Coordinates of C-alpha atoms and ligand atoms in Angstrom, one line a residue:
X1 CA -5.2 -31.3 -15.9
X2 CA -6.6 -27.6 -15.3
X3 CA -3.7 -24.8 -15.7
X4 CA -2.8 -23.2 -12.5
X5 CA -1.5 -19.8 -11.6
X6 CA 2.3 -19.1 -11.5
X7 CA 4.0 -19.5 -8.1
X8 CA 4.3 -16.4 -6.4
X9 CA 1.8 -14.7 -8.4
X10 CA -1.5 -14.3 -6.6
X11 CA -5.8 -13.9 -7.3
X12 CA -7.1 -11.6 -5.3
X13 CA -10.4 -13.1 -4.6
X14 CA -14.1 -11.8 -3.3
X15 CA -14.1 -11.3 0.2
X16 CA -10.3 -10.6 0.9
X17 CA -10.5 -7.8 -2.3
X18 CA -12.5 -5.4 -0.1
X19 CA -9.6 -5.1 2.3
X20 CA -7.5 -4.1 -0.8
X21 CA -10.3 -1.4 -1.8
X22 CA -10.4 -0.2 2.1
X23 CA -7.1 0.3 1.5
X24 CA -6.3 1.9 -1.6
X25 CA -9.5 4.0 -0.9
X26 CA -8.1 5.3 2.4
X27 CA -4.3 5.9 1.0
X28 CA -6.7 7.9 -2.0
X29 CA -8.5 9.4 0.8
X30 CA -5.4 10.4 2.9
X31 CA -2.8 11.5 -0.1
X32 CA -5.2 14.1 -1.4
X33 CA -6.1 15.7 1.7
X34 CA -1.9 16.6 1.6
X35 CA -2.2 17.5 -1.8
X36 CA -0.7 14.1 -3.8
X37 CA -2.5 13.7 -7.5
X38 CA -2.4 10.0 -8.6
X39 CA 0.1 9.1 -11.6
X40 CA -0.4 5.8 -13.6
X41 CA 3.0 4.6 -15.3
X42 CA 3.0 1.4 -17.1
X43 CA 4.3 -1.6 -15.7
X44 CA 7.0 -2.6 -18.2
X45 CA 10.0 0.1 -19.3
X46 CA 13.1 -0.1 -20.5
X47 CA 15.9 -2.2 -18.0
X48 CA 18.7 0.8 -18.3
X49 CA 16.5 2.7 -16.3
X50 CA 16.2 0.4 -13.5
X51 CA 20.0 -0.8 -13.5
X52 CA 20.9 3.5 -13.3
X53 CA 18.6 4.5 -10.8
X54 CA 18.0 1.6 -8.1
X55 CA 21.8 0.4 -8.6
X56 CA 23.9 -2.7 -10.5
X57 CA 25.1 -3.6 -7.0
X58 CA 21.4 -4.0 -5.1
X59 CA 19.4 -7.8 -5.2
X60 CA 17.3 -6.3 -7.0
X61 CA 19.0 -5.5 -9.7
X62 CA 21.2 -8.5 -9.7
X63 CA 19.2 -11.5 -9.0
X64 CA 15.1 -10.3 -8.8
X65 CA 14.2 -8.4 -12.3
X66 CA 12.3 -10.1 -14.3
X67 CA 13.8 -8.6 -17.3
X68 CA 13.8 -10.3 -21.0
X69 CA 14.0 -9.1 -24.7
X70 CA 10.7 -8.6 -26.1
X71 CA 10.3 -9.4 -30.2
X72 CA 11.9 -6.0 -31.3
X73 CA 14.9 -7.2 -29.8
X74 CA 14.5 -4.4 -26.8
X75 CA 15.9 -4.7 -22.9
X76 CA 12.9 -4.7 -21.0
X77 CA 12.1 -5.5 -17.2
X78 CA 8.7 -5.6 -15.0
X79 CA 9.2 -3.2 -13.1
X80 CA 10.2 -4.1 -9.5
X81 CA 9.7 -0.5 -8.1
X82 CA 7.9 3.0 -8.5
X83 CA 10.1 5.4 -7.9
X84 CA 12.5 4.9 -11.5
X85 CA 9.2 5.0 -13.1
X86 CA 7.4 8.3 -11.5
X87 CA 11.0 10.1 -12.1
X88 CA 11.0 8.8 -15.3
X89 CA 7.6 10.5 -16.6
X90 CA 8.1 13.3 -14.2
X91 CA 11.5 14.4 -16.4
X92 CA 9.9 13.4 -19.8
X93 CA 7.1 15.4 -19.5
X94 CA 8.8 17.5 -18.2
X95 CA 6.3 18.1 -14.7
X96 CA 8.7 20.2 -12.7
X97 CA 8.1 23.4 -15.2
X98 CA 4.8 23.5 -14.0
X99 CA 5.4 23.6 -10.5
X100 CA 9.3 22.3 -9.0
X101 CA 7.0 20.9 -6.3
X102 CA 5.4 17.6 -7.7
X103 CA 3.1 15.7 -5.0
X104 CA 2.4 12.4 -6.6
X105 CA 1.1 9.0 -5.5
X106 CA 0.2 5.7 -7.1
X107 CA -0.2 2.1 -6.8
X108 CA -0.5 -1.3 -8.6
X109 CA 1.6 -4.0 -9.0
X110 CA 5.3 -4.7 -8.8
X111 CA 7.6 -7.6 -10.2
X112 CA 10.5 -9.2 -8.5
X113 CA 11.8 -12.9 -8.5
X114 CA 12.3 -13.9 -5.0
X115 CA 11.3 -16.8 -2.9
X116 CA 7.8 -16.5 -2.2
X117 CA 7.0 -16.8 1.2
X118 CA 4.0 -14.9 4.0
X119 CA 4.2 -11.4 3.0
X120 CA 6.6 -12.0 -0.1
X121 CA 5.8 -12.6 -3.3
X122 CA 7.1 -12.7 -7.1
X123 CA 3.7 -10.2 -8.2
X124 CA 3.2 -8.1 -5.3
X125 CA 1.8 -4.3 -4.7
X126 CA 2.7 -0.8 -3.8
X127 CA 1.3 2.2 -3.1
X128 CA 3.8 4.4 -2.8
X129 CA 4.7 8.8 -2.8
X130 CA 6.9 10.8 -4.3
X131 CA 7.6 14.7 -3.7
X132 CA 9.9 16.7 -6.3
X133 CA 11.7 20.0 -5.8
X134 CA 11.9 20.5 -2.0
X135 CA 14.9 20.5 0.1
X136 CA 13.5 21.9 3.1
X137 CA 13.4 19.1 5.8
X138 CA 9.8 20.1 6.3
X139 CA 8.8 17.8 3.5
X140 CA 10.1 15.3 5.7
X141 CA 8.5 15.4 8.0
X142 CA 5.4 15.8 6.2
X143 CA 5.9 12.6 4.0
X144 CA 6.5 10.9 7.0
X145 CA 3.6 12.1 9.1
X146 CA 0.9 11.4 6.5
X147 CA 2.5 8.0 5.7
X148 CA 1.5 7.7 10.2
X149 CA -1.6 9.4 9.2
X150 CA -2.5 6.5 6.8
X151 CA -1.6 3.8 8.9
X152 CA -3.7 5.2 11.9
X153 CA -6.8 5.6 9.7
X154 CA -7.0 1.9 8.5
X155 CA -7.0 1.8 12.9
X156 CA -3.4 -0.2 13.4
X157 CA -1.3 0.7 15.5
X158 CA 1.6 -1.4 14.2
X159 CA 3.6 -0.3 12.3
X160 CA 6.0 1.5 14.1
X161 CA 8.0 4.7 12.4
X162 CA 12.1 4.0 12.3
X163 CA 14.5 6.9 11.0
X164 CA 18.1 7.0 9.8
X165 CA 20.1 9.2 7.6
X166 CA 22.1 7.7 5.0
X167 CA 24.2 11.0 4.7
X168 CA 25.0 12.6 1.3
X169 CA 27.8 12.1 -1.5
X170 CA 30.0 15.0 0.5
X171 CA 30.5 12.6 3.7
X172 CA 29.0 8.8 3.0
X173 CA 32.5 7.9 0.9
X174 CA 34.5 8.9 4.4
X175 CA 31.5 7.0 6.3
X176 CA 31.8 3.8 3.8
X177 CA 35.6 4.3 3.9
X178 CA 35.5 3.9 7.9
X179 CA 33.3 1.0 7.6
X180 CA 35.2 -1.1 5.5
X181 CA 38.4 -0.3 7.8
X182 CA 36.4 -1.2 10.7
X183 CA 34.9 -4.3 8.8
X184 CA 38.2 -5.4 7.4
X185 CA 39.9 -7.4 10.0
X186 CA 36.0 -9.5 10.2
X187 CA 35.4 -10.0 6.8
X188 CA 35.1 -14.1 7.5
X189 CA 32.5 -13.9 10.0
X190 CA 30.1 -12.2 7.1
X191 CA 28.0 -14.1 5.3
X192 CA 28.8 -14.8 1.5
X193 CA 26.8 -12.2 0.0
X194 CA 28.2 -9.3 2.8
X195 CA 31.6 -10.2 1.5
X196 CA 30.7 -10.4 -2.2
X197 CA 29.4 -6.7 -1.7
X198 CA 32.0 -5.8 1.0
X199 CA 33.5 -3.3 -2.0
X200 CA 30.8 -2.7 -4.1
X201 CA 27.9 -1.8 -0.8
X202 CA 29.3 -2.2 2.7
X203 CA 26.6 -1.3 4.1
X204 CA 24.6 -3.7 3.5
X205 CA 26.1 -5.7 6.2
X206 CA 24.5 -3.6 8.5
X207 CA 21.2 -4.5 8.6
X208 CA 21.5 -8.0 7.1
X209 CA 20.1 -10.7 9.5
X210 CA 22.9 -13.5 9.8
X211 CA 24.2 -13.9 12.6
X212 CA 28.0 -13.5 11.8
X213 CA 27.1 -10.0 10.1
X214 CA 25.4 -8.8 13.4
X215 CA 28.8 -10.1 15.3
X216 CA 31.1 -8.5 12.9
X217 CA 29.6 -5.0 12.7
X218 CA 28.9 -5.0 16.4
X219 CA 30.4 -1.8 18.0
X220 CA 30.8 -0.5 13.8
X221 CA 31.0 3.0 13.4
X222 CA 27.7 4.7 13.1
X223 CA 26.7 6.4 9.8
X224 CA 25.4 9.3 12.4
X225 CA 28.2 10.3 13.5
X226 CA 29.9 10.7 10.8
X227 CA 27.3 13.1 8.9
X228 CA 28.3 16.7 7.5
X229 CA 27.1 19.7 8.6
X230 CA 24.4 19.9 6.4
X231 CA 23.3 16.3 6.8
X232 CA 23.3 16.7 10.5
X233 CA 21.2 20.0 10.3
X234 CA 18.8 18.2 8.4
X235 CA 18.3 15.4 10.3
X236 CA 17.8 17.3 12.9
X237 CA 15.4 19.9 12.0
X238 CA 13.7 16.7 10.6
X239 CA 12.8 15.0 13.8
X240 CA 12.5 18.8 15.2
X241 CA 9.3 18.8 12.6
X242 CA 8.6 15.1 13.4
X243 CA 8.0 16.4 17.5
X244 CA 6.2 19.4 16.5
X245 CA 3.5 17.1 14.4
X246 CA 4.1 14.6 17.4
X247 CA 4.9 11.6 15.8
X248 CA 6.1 8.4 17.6
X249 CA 9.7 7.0 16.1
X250 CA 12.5 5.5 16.6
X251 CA 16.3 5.9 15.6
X252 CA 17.8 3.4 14.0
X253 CA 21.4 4.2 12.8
X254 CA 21.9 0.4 11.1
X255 CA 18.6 1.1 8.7
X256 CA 20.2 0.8 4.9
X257 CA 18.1 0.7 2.2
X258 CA 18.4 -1.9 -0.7
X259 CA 18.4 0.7 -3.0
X260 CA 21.5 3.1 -4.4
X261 CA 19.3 6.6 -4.9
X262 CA 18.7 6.8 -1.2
X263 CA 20.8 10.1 0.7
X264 CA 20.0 11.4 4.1
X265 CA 16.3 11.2 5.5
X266 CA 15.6 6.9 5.6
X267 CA 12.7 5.6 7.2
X268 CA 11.4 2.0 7.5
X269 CA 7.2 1.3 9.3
X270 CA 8.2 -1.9 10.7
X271 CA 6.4 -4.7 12.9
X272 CA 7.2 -7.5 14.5
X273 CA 3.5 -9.1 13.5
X274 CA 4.9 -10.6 9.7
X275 CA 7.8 -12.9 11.2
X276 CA 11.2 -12.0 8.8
X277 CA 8.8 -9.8 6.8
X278 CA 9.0 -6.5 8.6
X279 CA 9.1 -3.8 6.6
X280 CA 5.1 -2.8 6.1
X281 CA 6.6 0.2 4.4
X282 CA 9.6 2.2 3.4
X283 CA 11.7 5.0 1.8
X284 CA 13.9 8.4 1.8
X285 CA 15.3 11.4 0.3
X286 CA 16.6 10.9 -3.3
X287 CA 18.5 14.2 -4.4
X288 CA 20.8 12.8 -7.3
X289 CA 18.5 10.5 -8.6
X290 CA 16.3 13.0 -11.1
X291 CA 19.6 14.6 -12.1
X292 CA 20.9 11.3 -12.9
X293 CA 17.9 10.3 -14.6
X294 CA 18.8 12.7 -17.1
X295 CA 16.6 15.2 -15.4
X296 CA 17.0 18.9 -13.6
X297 CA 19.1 19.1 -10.5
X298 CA 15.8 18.7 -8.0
X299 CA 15.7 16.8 -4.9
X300 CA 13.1 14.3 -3.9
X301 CA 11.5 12.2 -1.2
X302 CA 9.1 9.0 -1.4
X303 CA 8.1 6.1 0.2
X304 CA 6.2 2.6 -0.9
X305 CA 4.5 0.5 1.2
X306 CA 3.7 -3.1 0.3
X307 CA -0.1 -4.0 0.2
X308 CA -0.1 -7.4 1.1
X309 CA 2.0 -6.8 4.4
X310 CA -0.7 -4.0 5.3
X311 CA -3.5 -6.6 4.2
X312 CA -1.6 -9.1 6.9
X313 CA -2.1 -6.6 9.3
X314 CA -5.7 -6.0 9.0
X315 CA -6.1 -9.8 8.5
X316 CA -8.1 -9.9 11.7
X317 CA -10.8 -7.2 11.0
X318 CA -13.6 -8.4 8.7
X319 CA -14.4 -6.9 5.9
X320 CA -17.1 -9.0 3.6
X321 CA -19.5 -6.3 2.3
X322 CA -22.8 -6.3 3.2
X323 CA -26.0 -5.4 1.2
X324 CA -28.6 -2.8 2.3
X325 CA -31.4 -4.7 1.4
X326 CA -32.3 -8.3 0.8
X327 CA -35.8 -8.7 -1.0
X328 CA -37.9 -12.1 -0.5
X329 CA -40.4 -12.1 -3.3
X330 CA -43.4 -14.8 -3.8
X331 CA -45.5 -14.9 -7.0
X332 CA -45.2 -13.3 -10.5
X333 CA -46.6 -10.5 -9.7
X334 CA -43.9 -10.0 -6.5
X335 CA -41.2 -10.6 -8.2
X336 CA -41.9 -8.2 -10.8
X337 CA -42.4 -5.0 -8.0
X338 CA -39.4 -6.7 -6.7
X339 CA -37.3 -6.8 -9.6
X340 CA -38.4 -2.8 -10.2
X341 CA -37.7 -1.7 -6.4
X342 CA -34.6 -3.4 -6.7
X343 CA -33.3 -1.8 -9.9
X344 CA -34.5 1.7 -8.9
X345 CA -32.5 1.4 -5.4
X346 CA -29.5 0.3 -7.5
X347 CA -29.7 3.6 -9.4
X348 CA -29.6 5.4 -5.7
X349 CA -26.7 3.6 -5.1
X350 CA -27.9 1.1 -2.6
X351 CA -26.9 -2.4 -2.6
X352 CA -29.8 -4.8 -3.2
X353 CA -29.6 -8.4 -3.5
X354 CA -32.7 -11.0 -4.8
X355 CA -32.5 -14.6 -5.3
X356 CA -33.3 -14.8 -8.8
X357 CA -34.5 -18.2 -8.4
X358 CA -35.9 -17.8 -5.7
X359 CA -38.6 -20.5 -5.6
X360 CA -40.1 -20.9 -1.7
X361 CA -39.9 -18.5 1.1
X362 CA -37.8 -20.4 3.1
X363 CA -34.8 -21.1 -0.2
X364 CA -35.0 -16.8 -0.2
X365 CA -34.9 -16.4 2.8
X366 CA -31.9 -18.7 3.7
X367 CA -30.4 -16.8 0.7
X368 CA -31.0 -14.1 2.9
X369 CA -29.2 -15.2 5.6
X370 CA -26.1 -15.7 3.7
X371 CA -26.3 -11.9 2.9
X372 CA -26.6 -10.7 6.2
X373 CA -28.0 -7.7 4.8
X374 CA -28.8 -5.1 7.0
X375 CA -32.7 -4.9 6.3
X376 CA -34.9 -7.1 4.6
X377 CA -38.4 -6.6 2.5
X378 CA -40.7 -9.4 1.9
X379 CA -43.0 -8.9 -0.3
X380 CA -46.0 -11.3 -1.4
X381 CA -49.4 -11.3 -3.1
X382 CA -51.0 -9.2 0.5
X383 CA -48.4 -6.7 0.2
X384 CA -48.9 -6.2 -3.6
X385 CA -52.7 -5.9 -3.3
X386 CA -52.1 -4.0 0.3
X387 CA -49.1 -1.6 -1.7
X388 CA -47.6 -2.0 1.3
X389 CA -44.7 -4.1 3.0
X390 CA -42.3 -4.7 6.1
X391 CA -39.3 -3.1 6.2
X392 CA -37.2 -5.3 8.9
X393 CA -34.4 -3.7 10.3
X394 CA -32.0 -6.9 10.6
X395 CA -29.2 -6.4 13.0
X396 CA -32.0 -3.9 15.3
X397 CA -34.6 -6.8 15.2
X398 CA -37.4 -4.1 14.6
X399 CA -39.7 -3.9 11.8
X400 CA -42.2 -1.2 10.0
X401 CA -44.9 -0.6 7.8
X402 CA -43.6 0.7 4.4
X403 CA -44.7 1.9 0.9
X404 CA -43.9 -0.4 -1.6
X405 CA -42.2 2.6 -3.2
X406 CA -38.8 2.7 -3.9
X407 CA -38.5 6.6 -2.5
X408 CA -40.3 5.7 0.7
X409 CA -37.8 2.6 0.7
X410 CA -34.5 4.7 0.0
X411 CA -35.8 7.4 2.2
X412 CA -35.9 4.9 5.5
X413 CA -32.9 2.9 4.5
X414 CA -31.2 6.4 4.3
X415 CA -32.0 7.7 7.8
X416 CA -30.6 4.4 9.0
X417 CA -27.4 3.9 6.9
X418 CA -25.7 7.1 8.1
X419 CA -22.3 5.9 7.8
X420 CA -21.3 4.7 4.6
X421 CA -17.9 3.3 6.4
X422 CA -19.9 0.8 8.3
X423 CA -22.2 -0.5 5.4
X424 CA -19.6 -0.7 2.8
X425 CA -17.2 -2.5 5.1
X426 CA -18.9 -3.7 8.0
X427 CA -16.4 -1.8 10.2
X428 CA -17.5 0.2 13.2
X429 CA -17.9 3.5 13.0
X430 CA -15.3 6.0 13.8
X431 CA -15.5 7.2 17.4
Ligands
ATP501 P1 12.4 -6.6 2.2 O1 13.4 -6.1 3.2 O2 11.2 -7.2 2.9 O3 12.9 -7.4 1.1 P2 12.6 -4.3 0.6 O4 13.6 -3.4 1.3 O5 13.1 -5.1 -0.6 O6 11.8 -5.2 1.6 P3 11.3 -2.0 -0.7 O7 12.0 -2.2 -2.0 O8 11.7 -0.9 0.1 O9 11.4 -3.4 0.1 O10 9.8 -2.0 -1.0 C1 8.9 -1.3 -0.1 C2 7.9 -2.3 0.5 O11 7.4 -3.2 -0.5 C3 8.4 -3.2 1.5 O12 8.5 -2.6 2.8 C4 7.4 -4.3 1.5 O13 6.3 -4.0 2.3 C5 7.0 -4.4 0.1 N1 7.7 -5.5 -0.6 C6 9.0 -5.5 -1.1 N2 9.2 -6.7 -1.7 C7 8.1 -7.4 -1.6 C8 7.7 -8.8 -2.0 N3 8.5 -9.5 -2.7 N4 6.5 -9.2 -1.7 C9 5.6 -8.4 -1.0 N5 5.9 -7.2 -0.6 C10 7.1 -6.7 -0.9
MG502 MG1 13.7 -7.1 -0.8

């Protein structure tokens, strides 16, 4: 019997993969125009670092690392998240004495063990940001606008932008403290893993989805009003900066990340389009985490998206690449110029397809069909004597005399292939 994949662990095949290049091209595109450089970090490290930073009381730390103890008898874990990792090689190489204002992105694949499901996976991916060294609420807002910014150039208008503030270590212990009072008297109507963390992470019961957790913390206190001074200043001037860059978002004062680093600014990019999966993308303001990753005292920000969930969302677009040029070749002598034309335009950086065994017209040309390139060359023993050939402009339905040259070629497809958006992806072109 032939081996199969790993449930929960996906191929990425031909035809769905240039949605993932769209995609990581445009985050690319977007993070550098707000100044992000890429960072690569490996996708194993040591599982201290993900039990300090994300938290021994999250589900991810307790029941989705894949963690195991490789032959050197060392503690390692897949890593299930970015963040751990980019703060990791930001303090040991020590990035913030360069510049306490780090801009970095990056993206690849993540680890956790859950119950795979649409939009949830064991292997998944993020791409995800992370800005070092700014306290000013500006940041943000920035963060937050060019994580919109990404969203509305892949042409979605789902998801939608949700805010909270999670406080900071000053006034969340009086906050948590009020919760639990509040929560005390309905600790039987939560569900079994509310009340196994109703010491350890109260919160949680906030935004969990059974229905005797919604009941219970109906009417709870809101971690909004009970924010310090400084918290509330910065939440504030935060959506002050979100209005000035006009934004579109939402409160939501139950919004509780699954991770421990997270203090004041949260955000979540939901939709209702994934069913249970909603969260496209998320994140917040870390300040203790570098300092308790053995680093400086620096604040930071980020965010991850999952790529899958944003893949879902552009499910209905297609975005099968098309070649520039399909050639039909008939005789030795054909196939030869055909076989140089093509490799020359190749060099230019046009795609060009041939059937290499291409035997009658009508086999090439059906192999042309399948294609749908967007202009097609025929060449045969005329054309050859002739040096010249038809040029047909496929989706136009127009044709014209051309060189059998491959400048005169690249020179016509180039007037006509203006937007590199539309032949590399077959999407329209941007208004
Ligand atoms: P969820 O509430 O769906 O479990 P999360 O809060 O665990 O999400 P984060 O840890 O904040 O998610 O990760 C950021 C993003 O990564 C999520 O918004 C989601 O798009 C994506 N993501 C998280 N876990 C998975 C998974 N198992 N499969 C696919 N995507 C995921
Ligand atoms: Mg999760």
């Amino acid at each position: 019997m032939a081996i199969t994949g790993i449930k929960g662990f996906n191929d990425i095949l031909p035809g769905d993969v240039e949605k993932w290049q769209y995609i990581e091209f445009t985050a690319r595109k977007v993070f550098e125009s707000y100044g992000f450089s890429e960072i690569r970090i490996p996708i194993m490290e040591k599982t201290e670092l993900f039990a300090r930073s994300i938290g021994d009381a999250t589900d991810i730390v307790e029941k989705e690392m894949y963690s195991f103890v490789d032959k050197g008898e060392n503690r390692v874990t897949l890593r299930p998240e970015g963040t751990a990792s980019v703060m990791r090689a930001f303090i040991e190489h020590k990035l913030y004495a360069l510049d306490a204002v780090t801009k970095l992105y990056y993206m690849g694949p993540m680890f956790r063990y859950e119950r795979p499901q649409k939009g949830r996976y064991r292997q998944f991916h993020q791409i995800g940001a992370e800005v070092t060294g700014v306290n000013d609420p500006m940041v943000d807002a920035q963060v937050l606008t060019m994580l919109c910014h990404f969203f509305a150039e892949l042409g979605l208008t789902e998801p939608r932008l949700e805010i909270n503030s999670l406080g900071c270590p000053e006034c969340r212990p009086a906050y948590r403290q009020a919760l639990k009072d509040f929560l005390r008297s309905r600790l039987d109507l939560l569900c079994d893993d509310c009340k196994r963390r109703f010491e350890t992470n109260p919160l949680r019961a906030l935004d969990c989805k059974a229905t005797g957790c919604k009941e219970a913390t109906y009417g709870a206190p809101s971690v909004l009003d009970n924010l310090c001074t400084g918290c509330e200043d910065h939440f504030s001037t935060t959506k002050h900066y979100l209005d000035i860059a006009g934004a579109n978002y939402s409160i939501n004062s139950r919004m509780v990340r699954g991770l421990d680093y997270y203090t004041r600014t949260t955000f979540e990019l939901v939709t209702g389009l994934l069913g249970s999966q909603s969260a496209v993308a998320a994140g917040g303001r870390y300040d203790g985490l570098i300092s308790e990753l053995g680093g400086p005292s620096m604040p930071g920000i980020g965010f991850a998206m999952g790529v899958e969930r944003v893949a879902l969302l552009l499910s209905e677009k297609d975005f099968s690449r098309r070649p520039d040029l399909f050639i039909a070749a008939l005789g030795g002598a054909a196939r030869d110029t055909a076989f140089k034309i093509m490799g020359e335009l190749q060099v230019m950086g046009f795609g060009v397809e041939i059937d290499y065994e291409g035997k009658s017209l009508k086999s090439q040309l059906r192999r042309a069909d399948k294609f749908n390139s967007r202009f097609s060359l025929v060449i045969g023993e005329d054309e050859i004597s002739r040096g010249i050939a038809q040029l047909k402009d496929m989706d136009a339905g127009t044709q014209a005399e051309i060189m059998l040259d491959s400048r005169d070629i690249a020179v016509r497809l180039d007037s006509q292939l203006v937007n590199h958006r539309q032949t590399k992806w077959n999407l329209p072109p941007r208004p």
